[in-house]
mmCIF file of C-alpha atoms in Angstrom:
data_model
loop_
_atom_site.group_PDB
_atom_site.id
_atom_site.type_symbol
_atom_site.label_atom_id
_atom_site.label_comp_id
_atom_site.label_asym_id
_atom_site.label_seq_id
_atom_site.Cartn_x
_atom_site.Cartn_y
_atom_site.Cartn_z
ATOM 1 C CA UNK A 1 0.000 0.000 0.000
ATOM 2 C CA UNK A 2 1.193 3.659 -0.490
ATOM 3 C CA UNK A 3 2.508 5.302 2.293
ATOM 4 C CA UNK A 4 0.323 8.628 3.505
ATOM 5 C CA UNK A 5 1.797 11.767 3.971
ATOM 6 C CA UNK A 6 1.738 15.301 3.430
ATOM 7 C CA UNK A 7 -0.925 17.846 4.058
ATOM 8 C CA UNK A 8 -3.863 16.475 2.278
ATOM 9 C CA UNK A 9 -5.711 13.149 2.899
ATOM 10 C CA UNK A 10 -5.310 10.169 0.675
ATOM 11 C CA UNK A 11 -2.399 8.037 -0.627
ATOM 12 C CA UNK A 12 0.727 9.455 -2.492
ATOM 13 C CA UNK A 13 1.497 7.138 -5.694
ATOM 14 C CA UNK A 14 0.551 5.478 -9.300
ATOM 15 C CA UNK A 15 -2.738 3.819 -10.076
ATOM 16 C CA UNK A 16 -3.021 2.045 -13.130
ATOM 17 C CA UNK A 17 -6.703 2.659 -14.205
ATOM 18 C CA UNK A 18 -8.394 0.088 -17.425
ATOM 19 C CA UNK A 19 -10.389 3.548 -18.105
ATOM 20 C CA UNK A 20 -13.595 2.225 -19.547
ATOM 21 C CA UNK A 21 -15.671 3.510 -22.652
ATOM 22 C CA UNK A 22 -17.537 6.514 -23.036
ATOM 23 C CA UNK A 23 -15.438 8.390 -20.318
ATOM 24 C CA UNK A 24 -13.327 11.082 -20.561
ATOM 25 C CA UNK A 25 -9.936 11.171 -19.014
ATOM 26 C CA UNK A 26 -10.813 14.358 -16.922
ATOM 27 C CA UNK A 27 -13.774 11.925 -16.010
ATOM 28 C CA UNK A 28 -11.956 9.379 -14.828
ATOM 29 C CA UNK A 29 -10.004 11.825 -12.600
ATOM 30 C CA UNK A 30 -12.736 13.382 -11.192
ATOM 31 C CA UNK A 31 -14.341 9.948 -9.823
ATOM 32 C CA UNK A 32 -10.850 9.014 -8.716
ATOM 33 C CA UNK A 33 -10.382 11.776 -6.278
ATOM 34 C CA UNK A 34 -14.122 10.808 -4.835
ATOM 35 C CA UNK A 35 -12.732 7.244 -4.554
ATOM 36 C CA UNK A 36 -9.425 8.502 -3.281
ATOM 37 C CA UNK A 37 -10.249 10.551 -0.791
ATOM 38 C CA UNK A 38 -8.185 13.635 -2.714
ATOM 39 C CA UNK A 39 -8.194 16.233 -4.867
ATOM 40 C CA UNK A 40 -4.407 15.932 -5.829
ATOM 41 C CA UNK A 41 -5.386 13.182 -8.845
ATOM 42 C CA UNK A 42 -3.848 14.069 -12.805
ATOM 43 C CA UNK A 43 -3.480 11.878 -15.409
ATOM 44 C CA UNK A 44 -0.563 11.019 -17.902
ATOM 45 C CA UNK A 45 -1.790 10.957 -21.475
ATOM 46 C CA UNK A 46 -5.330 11.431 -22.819
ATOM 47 C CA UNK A 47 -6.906 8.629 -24.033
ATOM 48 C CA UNK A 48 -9.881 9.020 -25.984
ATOM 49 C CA UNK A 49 -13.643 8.759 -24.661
ATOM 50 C CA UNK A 50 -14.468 5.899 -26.860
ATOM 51 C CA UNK A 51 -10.660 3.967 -26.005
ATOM 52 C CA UNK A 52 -10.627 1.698 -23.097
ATOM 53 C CA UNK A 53 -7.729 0.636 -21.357
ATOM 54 C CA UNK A 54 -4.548 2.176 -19.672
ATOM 55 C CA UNK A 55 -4.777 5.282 -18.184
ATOM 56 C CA UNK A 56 -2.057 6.729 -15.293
ATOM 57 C CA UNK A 57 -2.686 8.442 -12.745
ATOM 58 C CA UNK A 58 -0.508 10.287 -10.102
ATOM 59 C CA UNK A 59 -2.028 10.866 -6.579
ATOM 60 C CA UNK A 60 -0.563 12.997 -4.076
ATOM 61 C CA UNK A 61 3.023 13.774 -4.198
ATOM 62 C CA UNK A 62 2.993 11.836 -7.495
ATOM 63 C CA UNK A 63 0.986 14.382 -9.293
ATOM 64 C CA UNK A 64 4.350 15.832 -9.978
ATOM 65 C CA UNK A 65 5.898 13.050 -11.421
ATOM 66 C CA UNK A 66 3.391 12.841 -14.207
ATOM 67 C CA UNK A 67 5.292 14.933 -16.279
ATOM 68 C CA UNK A 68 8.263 12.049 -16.596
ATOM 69 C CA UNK A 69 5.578 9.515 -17.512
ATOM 70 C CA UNK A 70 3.757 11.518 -20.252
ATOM 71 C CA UNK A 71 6.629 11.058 -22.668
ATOM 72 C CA UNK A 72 6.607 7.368 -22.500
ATOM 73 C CA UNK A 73 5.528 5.272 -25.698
ATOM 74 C CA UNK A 74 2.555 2.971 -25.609
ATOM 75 C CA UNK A 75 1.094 0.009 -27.566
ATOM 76 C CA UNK A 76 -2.393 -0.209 -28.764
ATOM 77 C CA UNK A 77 -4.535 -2.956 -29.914
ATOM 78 C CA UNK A 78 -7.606 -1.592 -32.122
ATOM 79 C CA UNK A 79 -9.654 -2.525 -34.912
ATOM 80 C CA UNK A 80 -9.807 -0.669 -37.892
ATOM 81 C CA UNK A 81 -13.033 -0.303 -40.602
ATOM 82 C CA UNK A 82 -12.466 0.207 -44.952
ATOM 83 C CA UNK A 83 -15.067 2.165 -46.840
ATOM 84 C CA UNK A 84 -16.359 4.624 -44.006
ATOM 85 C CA UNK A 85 -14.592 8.093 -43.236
ATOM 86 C CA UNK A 86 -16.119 9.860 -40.572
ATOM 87 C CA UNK A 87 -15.671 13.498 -38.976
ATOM 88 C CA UNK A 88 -13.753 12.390 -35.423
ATOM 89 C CA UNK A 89 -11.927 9.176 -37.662
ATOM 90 C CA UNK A 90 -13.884 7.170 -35.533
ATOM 91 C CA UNK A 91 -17.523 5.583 -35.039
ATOM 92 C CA UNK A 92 -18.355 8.187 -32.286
ATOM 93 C CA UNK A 93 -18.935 11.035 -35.464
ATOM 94 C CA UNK A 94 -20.916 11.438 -38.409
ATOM 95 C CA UNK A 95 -20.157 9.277 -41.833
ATOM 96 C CA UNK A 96 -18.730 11.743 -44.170
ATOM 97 C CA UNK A 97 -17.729 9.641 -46.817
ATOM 98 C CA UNK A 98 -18.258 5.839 -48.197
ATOM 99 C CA UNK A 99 -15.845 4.133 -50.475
ATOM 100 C CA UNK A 100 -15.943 0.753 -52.083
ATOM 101 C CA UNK A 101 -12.928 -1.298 -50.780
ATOM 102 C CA UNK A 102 -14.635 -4.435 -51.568
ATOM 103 C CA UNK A 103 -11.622 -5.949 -53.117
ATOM 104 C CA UNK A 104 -8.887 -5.056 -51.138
ATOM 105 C CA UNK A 105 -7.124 -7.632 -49.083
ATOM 106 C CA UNK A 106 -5.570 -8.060 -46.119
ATOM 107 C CA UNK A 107 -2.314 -8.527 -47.537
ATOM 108 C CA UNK A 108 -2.494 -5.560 -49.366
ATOM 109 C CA UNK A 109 -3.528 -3.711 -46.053
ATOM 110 C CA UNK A 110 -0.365 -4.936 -44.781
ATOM 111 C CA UNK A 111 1.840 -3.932 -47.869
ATOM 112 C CA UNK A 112 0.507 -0.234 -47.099
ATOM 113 C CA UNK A 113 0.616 -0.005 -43.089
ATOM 114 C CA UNK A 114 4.363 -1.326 -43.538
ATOM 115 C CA UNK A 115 4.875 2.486 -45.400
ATOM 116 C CA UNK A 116 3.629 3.990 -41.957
ATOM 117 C CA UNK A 117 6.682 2.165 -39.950
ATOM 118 C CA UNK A 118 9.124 4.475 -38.612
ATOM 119 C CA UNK A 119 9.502 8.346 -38.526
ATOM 120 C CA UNK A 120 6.360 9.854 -39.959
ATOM 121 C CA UNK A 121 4.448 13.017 -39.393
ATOM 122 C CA UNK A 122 0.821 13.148 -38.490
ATOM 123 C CA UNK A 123 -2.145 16.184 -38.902
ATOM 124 C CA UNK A 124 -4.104 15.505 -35.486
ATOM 125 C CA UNK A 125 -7.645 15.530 -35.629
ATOM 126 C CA UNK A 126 -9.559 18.042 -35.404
ATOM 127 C CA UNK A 127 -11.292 15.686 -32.167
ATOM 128 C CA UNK A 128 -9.003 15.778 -29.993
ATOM 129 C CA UNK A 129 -7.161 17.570 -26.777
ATOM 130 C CA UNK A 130 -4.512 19.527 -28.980
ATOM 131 C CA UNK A 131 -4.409 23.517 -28.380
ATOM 132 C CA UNK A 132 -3.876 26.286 -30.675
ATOM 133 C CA UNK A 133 -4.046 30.240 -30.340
ATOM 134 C CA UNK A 134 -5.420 28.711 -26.733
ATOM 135 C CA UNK A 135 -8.343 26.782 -27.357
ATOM 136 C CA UNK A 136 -8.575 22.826 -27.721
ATOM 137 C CA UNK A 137 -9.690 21.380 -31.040
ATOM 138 C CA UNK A 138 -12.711 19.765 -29.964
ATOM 139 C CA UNK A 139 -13.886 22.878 -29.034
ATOM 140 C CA UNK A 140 -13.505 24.376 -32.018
ATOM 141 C CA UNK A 141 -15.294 21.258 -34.016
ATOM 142 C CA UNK A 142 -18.117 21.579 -31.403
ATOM 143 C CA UNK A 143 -18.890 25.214 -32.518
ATOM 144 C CA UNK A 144 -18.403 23.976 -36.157
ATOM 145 C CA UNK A 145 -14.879 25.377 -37.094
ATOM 146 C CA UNK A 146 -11.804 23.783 -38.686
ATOM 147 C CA UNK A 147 -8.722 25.044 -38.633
ATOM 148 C CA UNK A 148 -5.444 24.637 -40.277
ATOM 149 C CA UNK A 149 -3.311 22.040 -37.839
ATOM 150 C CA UNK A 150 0.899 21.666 -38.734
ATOM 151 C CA UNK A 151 1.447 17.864 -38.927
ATOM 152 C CA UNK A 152 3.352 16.804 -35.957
ATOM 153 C CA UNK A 153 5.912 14.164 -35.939
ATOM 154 C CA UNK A 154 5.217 10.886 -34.330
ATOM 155 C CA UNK A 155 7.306 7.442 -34.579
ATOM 156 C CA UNK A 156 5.374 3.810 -34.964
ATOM 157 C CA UNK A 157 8.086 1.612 -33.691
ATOM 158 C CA UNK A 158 6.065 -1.214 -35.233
ATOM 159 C CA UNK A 159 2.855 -1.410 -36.630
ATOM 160 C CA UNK A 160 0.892 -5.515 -37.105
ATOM 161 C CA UNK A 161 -2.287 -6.221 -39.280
ATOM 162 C CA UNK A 162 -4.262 -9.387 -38.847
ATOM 163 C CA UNK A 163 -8.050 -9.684 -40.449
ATOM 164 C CA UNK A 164 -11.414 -9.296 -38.512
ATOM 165 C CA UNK A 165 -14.294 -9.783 -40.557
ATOM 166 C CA UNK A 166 -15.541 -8.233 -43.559
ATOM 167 C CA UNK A 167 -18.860 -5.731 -43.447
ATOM 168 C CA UNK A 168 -20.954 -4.674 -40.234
ATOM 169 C CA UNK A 169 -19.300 -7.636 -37.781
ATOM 170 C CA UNK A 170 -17.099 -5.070 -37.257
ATOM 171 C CA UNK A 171 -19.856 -2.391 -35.873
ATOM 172 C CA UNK A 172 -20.154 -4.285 -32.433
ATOM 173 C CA UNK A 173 -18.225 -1.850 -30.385
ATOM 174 C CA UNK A 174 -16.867 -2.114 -26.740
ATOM 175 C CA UNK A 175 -20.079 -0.748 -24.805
ATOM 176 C CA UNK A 176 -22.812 -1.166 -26.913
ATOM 177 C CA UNK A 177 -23.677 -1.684 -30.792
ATOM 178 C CA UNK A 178 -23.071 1.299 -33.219
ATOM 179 C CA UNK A 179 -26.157 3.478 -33.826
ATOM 180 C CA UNK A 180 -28.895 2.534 -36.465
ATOM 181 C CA UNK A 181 -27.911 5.513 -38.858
ATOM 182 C CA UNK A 182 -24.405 4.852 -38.851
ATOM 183 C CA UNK A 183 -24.448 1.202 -39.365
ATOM 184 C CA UNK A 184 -26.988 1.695 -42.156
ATOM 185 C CA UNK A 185 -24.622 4.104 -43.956
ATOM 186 C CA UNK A 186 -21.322 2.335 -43.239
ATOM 187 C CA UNK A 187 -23.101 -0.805 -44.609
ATOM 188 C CA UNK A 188 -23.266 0.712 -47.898
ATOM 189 C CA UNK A 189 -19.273 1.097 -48.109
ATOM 190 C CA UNK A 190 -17.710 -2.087 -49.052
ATOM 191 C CA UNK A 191 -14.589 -2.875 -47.089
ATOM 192 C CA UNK A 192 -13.025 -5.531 -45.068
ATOM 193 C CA UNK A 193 -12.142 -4.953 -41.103
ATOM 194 C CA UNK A 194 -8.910 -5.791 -39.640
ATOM 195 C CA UNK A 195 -7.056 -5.736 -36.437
ATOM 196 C CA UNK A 196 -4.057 -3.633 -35.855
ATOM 197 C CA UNK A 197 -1.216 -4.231 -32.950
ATOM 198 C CA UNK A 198 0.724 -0.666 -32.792
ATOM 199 C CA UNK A 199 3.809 0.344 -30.705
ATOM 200 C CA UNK A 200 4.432 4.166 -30.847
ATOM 201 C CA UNK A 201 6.057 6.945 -29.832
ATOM 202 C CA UNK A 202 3.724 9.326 -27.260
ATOM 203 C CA UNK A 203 1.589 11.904 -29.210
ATOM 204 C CA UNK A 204 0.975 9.338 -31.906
ATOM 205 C CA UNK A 205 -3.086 8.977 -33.119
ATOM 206 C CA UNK A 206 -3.930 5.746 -33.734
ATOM 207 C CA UNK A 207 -7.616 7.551 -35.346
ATOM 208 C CA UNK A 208 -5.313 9.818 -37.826
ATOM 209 C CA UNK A 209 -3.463 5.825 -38.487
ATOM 210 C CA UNK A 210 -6.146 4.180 -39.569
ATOM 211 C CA UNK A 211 -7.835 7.197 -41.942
ATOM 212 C CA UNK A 212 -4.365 7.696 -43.363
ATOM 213 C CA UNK A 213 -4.050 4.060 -44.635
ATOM 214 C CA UNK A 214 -7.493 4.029 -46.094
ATOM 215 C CA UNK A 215 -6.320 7.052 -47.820
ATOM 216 C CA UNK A 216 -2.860 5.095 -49.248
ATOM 217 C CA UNK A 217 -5.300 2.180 -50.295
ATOM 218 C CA UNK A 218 -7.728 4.749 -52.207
ATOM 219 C CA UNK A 219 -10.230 4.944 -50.270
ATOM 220 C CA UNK A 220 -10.898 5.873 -46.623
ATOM 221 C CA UNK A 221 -11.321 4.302 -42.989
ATOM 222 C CA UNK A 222 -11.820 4.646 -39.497
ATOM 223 C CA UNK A 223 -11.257 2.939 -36.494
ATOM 224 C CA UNK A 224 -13.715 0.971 -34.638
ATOM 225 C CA UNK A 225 -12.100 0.455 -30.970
ATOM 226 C CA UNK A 226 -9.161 1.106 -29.359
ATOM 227 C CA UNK A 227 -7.661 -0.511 -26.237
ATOM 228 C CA UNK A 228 -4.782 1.177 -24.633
ATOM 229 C CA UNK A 229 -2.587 -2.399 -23.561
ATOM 230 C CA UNK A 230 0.338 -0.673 -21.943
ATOM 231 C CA UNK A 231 2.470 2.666 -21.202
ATOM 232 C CA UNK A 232 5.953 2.326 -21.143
ATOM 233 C CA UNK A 233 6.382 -0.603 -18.825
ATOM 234 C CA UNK A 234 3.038 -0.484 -16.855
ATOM 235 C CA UNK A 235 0.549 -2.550 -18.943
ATOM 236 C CA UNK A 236 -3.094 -3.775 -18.623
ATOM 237 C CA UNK A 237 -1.609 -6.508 -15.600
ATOM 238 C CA UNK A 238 -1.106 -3.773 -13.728
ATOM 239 C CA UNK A 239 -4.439 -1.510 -13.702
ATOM 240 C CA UNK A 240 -7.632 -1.969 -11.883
ATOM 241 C CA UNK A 241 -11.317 -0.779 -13.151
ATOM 242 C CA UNK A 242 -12.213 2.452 -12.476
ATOM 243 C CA UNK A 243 -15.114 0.982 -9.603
ATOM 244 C CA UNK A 244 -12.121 -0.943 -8.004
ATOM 245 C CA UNK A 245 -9.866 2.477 -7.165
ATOM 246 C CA UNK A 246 -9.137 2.845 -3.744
ATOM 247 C CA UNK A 247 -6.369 4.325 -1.386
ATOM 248 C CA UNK A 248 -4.800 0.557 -1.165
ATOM 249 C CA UNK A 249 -4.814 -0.148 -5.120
ATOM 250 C CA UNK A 250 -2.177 3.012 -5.191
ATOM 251 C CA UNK A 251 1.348 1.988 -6.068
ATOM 252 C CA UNK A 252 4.245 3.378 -4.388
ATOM 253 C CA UNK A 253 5.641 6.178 -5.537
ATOM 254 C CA UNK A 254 8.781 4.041 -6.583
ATOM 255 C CA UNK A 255 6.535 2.604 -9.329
ATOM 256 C CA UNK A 256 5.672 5.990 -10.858
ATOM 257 C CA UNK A 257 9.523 6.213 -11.565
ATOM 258 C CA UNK A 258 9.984 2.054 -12.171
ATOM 259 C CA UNK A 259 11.281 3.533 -15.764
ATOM 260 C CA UNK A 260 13.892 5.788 -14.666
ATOM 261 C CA UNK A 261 16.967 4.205 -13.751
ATOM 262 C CA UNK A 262 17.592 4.131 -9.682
ATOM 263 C CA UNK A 263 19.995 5.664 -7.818
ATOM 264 C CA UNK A 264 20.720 4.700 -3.875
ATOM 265 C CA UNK A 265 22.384 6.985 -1.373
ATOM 266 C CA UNK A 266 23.628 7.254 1.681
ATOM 267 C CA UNK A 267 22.327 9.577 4.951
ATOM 268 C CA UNK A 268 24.910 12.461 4.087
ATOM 269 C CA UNK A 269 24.396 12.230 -0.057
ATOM 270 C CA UNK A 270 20.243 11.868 0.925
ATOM 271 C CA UNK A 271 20.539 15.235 3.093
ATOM 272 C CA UNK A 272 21.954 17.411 -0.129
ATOM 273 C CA UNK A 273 19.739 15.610 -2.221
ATOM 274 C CA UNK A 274 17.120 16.484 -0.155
ATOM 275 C CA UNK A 275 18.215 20.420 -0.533
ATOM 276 C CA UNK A 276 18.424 20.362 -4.136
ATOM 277 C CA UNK A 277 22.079 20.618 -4.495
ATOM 278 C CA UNK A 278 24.256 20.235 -7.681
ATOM 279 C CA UNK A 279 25.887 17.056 -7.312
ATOM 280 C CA UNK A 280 29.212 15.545 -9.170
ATOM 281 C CA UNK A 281 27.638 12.250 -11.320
ATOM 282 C CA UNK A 282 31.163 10.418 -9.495
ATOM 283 C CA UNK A 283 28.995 11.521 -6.409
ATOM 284 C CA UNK A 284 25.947 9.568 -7.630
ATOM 285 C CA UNK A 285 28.134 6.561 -8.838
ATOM 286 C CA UNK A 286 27.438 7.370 -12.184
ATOM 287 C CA UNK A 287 29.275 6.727 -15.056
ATOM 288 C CA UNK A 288 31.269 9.916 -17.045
ATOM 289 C CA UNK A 289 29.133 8.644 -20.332
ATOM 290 C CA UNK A 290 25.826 7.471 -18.956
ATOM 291 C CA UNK A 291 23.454 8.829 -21.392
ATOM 292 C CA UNK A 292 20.359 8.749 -19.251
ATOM 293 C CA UNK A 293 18.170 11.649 -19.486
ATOM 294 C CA UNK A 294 17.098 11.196 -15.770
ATOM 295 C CA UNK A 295 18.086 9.168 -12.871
ATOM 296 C CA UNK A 296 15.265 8.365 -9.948
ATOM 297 C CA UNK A 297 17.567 9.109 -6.826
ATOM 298 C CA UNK A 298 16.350 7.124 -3.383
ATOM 299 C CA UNK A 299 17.157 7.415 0.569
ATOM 300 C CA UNK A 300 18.193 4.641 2.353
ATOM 301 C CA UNK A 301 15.025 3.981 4.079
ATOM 302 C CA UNK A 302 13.534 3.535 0.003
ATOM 303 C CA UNK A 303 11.716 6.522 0.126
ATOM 304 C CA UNK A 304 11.991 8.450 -3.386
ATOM 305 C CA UNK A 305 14.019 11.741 -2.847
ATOM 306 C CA UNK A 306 14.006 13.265 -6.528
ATOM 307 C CA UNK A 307 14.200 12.844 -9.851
ATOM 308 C CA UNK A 308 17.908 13.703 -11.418
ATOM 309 C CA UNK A 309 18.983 15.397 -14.798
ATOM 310 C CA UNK A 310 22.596 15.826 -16.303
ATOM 311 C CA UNK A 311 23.657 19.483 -15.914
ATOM 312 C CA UNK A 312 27.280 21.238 -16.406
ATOM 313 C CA UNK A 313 29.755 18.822 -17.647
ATOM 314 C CA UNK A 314 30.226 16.085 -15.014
ATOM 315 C CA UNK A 315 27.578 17.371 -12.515
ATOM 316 C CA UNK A 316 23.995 16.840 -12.053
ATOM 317 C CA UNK A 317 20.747 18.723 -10.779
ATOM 318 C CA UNK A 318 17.542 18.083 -9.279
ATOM 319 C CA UNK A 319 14.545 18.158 -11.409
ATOM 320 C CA UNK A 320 11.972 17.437 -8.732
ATOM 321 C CA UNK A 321 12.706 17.187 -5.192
ATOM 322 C CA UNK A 322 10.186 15.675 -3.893
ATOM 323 C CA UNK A 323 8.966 17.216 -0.696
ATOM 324 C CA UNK A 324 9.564 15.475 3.351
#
């Protein structure tokens, strides 16, 4: 269980939520800090309303570690529909285009998503969380607007395609079927439904995936449903449905930094760490070369001090000292 401390009430450390459909992230944060017993609750990475699956949370004193666990890549099981474009690249919108895709084939599916493998640059959806001049996207598509995005670059470390089943077996969504009017319009698109298995870099839409290689097979798509399997290293073994968070399903704080490689000290070394002091990497037993970007940095009781960051030649700093 999490050790309690601090000024407000509830546990300090990581829990691993399997976020369910048809809830927001901001959603599942509110509940949690009913269920928690505190307000301090954020989450690392949006995942979308109609996406189930891993969603982080930091509680407490964590809250300020979510910024190291943002950046970390994540894999994604989803399935994928030919023949229907819609307005959030989803089932959630409105069909805004059919295509027949009758006689494309699941190797030729794969002979096209193999061209997304590696660097590439994405346009996010107008659907989503992104800001610009201030203002999220979906706020803008909710009044009606669209506006100009600059593609962003994402990285699909590796990207697999295995079949589903052709047509409308590929309507039954996690939560519920699809509604009437969309299923009657998709069903006039012909197009086969497949399964992808993607490993990317954070920032990377799995929606924007799928329209982009109906697009580079002539047509158009969307994506079905989306599960979220794992972040980093903390996958779907790890998390606990949203009705099941409590104060003693927290992790540790030591598992909100299980990714950064750990550093041990001593009393004397834990009392400047403590202060925030500029430390020699020799001090820290770390290597001239190590190439680490941070370096989790623990007292010899176990309790997590601060997260590390190369500074001036051989020293180090603190980037987060986290507070007695």
């Amino acid at each position: 269980m999490a050790r309690r401390g601090g000024a407000h009430q509830g546990p300090d450390g990581l829990v691993v939520v399997d976020k369910p459909v048809r809830w927001t992230s901001h959603d599942v944060v509110a509940k949690s800090r009913g269920l928690l017993g505190t307000r301090k609750v954020g989450h690392a990475g949006t995942l979308d309303p109609d996406a189930t699956g891993v969603l982080l949370l930091g509680v407490g004193k964590a809250t300020k570690l979510l910024r190291f666990l943002s950046p970390l890549g994540k894999q994604y099981v989803g399935e994928v529909r030919l023949g229907v474009d819609t307005s959030t690249l989803d089932s959630s919108g409105e069909v805004t285009a059919v295509h027949d895709m009758a006689e494309v084939t699941v190797d030729q599916v794969r002979a096209v998503a193999a061209g997304f493998v590696g660097d590439i640059e994405q346009i996010p959806p107008m659907v989503s969380a992104v800001k610009i001049d201030g203002k999220r996207l979906h706020e803008l598509a909710r009044e009606g607007k669209e506006v100009e995005r600059a593609p962003r670059p994402v990285t699909i470390h590796a990207l697999e395609v295995g079949e589903v089943g052709p047509q409308v077996a590929a309507l039954e969504r996690i939560g519920g079927a699809e509604p009437t009017a969309f299923a009657e319009a998709a069903a006039g698109g012909s197009g086969l439904s497949f399964q992808v298995d993607v490993t990317c870099s954070s920032g990377t839409y799995i929606r924007t995936l799928a329209q982009d290689i109906g697009a580079a097979l002539g047509g158009g798509a969307h994506l079905v449903r989306l599960r979220r399997v794992s972040v980093g290293p903390y996958t779907l073994d790890d998390a606990v449905p949203l009705e099941q968070v409590a104060p003693e399903r927290a992790l540790p704080m030591a598992d909100a930094v299980r990714h950064l490689p750990r550093i041990d000290v001593d009393d004397a070394l834990a009392a400047d760490v403590a202060v925030g002091k500029v430390l020699e990497r020799a001090a820290l037993g770390l290597a001239p070369d190590d190439a680490a970007e941070h370096w989790s940095v623990f007292g010899p009781g176990g309790d997590l001090l601060a997260v590390y960051e190369p500074f001036r030649g051989s020293t180090t700093k603190p980037s987060l000292v986290i507070p007695a």
